[in-house]
Tab-separated table of C-alpha atoms in Angstrom:
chain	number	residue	atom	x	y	z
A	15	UNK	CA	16.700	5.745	-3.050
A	16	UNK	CA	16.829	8.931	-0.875
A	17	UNK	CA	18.682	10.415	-3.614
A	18	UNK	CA	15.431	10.437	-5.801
A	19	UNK	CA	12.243	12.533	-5.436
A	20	UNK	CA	9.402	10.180	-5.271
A	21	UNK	CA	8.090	11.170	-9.187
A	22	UNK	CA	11.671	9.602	-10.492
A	23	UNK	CA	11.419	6.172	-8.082
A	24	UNK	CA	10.029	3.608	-10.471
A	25	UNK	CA	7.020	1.836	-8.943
A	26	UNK	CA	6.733	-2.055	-10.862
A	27	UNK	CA	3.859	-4.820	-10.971
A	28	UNK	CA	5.102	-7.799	-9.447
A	29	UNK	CA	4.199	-11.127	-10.235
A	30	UNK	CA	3.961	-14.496	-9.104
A	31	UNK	CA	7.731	-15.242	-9.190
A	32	UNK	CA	8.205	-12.723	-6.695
A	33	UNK	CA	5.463	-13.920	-4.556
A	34	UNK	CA	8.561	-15.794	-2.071
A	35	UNK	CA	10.476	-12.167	-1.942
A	36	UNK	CA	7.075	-10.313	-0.987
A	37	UNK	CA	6.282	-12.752	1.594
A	38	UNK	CA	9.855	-12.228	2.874
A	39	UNK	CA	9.147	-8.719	2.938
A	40	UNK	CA	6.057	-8.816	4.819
A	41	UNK	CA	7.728	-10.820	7.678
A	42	UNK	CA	10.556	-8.533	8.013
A	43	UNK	CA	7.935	-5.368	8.263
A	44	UNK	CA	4.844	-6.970	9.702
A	45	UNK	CA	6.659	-8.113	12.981
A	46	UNK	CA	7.926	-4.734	13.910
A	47	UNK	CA	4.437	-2.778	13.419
A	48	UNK	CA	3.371	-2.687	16.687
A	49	UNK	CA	0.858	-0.043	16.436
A	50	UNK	CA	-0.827	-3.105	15.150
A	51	UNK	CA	-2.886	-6.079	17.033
A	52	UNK	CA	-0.535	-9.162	17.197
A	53	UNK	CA	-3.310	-11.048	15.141
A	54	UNK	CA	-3.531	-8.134	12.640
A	55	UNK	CA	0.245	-8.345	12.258
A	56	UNK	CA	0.503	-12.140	11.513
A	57	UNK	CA	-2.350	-12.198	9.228
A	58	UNK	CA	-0.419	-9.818	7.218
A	59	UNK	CA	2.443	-11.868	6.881
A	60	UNK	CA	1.237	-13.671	3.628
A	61	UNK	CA	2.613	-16.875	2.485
A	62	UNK	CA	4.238	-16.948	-1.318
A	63	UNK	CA	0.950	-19.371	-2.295
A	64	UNK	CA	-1.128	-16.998	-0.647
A	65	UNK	CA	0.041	-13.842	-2.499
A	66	UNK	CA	0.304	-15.870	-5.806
A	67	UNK	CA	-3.605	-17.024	-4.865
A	68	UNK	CA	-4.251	-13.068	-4.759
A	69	UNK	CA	-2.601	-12.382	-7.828
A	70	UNK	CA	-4.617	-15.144	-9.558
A	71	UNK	CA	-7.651	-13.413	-8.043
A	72	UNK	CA	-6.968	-9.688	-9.563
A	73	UNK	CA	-5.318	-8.129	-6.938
A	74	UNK	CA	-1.790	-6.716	-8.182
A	75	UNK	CA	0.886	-5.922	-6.132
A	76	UNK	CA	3.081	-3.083	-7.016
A	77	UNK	CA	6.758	-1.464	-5.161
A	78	UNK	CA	9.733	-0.830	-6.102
A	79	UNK	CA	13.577	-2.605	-5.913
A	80	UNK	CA	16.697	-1.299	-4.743
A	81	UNK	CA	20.024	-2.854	-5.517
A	82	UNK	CA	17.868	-5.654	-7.212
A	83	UNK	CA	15.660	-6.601	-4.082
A	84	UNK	CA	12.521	-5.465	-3.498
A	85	UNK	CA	11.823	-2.649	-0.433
A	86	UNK	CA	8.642	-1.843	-0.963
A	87	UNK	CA	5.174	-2.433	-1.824
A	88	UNK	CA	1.280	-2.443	-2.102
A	89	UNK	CA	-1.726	-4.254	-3.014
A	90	UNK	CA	-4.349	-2.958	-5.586
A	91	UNK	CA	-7.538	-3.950	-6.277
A	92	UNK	CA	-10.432	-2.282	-8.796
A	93	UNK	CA	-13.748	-2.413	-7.290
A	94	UNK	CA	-16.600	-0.767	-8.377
A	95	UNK	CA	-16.043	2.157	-5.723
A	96	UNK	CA	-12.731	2.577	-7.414
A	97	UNK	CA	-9.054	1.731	-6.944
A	98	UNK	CA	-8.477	0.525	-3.406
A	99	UNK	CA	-5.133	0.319	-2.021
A	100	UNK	CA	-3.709	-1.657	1.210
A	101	UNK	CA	-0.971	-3.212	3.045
A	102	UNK	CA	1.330	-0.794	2.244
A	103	UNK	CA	4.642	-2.223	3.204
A	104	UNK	CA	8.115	-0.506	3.220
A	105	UNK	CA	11.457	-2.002	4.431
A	106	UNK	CA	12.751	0.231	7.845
A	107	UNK	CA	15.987	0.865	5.486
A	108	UNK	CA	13.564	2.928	3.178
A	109	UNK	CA	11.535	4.841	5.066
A	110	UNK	CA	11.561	8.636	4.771
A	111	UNK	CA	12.811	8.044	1.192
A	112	UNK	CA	10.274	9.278	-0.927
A	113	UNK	CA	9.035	5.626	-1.538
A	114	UNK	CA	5.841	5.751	0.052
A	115	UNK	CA	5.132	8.784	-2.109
A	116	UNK	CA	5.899	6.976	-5.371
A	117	UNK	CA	3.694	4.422	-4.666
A	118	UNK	CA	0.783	7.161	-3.867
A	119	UNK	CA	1.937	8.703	-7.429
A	120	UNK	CA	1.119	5.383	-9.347
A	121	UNK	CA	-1.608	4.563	-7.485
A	122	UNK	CA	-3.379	7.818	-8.974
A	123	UNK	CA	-1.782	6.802	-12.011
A	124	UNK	CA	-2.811	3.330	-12.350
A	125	UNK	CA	-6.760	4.151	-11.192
A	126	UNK	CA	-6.634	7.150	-14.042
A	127	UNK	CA	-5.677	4.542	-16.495
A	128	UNK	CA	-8.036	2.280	-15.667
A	129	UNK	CA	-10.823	4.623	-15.553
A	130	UNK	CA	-11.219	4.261	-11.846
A	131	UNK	CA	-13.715	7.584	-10.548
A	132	UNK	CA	-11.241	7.403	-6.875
A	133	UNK	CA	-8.774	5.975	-5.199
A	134	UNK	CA	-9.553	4.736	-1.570
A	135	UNK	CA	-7.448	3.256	1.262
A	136	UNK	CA	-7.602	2.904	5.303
A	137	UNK	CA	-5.274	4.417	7.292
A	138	UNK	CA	-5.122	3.301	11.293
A	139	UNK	CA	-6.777	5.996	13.326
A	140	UNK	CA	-3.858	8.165	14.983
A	141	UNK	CA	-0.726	6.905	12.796
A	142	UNK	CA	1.240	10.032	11.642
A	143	UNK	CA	2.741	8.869	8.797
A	144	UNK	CA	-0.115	7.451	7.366
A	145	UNK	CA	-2.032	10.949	7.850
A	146	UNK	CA	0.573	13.014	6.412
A	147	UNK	CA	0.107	11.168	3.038
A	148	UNK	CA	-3.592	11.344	3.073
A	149	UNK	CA	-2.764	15.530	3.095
A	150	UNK	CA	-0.308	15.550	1.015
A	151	UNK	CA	-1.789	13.715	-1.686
A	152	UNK	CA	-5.411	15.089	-0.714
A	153	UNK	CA	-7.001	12.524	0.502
A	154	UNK	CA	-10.450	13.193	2.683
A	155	UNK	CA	-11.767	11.321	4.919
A	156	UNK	CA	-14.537	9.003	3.594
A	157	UNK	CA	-17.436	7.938	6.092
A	158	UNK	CA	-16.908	7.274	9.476
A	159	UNK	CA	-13.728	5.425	11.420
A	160	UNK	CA	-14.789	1.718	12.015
A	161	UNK	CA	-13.282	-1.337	13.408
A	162	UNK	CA	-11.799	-3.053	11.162
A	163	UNK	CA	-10.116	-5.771	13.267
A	164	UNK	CA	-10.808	-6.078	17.067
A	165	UNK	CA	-9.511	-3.117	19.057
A	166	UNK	CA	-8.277	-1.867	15.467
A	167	UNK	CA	-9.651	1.684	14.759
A	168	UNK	CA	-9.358	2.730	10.703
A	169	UNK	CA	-10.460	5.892	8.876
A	170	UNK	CA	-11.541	5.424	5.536
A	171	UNK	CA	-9.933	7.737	3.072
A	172	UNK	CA	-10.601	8.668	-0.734
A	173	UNK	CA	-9.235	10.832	-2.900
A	174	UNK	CA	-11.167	11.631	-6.161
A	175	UNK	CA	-8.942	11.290	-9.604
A	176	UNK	CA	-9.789	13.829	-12.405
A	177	UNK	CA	-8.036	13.877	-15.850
A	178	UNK	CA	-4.905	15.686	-14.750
C-alpha cells in the first residue's frame, strides 16, 4: 500500500458481512492505543452484532483491504451539521502509508455527494498524527476542546466542502 499515493488507494463501504473482520480489527488496534483511557479503548472494540446494529442504524463504515483483508477503516454518519467521521482505525502494518489520507479524500468525497455543507471529526487534544491531517486536509478547529470521555480531552474539527 506504501507504493500508492493516497488519491489511487481505493477506500470501500463495508457491510454487514464484514462486521466479524472489523471487530477483529478494532481489537488488534484498540488495545495498543494507549494515548487512550483503558475504558475508552474497550468501548471501542465493537462486537460484529454491534457494528452490524450500527450499520442497520445509518452509520457506514468505510477502509480499505490489502492482500484481501481489511487494514483500515472509519465510521460515517450524516447529521444535520454535516458528515461526521470517527474511530478511525488503521492496522500498525499500515501506518505512514498514505491510508489515513485516502480515507480523508473520500470522506470529502462522500459528504460532497451527499450534499453535506462540512465534514467534522474529533481529534484527541495533543496527538500528532491526528493534527497533521486536520492541516493537511484544512481542517479548523470548531468550538472549544471538551471532554469527551473522563480525563479524555478532544478538539472538535470541521472542514467546510465546496463544489471542487
Amino acid at each position: 500500500m506504501s507504493d500508492y499515493p493516497a488519491e489511487v488507494i481505493r477506500i470501500i463501504e463495508f457491510g454487514e458481512g464484514d462486521a466479524k473482520e472489523i471487530s477483529h480489527l478494532f481489537q488488534e488496534v484498540w488495545v495498543q492505543s494507549t494515548e487512550y483511557p483503558e475504558d475508552w479503548r474497550q468501548d471501542r472494540m465493537y462486537s460484529p452484532e454491534k457494528i452490524i446494529e450500527e450499520m442497520r442504524s445509518g452509520i457506514h463504515y468505510f477502509g480499505a483491504r490489502l492482500e484481501g483483508r481489511i487494514v483500515g477503516l472509519y465510521k460515517a454518519s450524516i447529521t444535520d451539521k454535516g458528515l461526521y467521521g470517527e474511530h478511525q482505525t488503521v492496522t500498525p502494518k499500515c501506518r505512514v502509508t498514505g491510508l489515513a489520507s485516502a480515507m480523508y479524500i473520500q470522506f470529502a468525497e462522500y459528504g460532497r455527494k451527499h450534499g453535506c455543507k462540512r465534514n467534522y471529526c474529533n481529534i484527541l487534544v495533543g496527538q500528532e498524527v491526528g493534527l497533521r491531517l486536520m492541516k493537511k486536509f484544512d481542517f479548523l478547529p470548531w468550538g472549544e476542546p471538551y471532554e469527551q470521555a473522563d480525563g479524555m480531552w478532544v478538539q472538535l474539527y470541521e472542514r467546510p466542502l465546496n463544489d471542487e
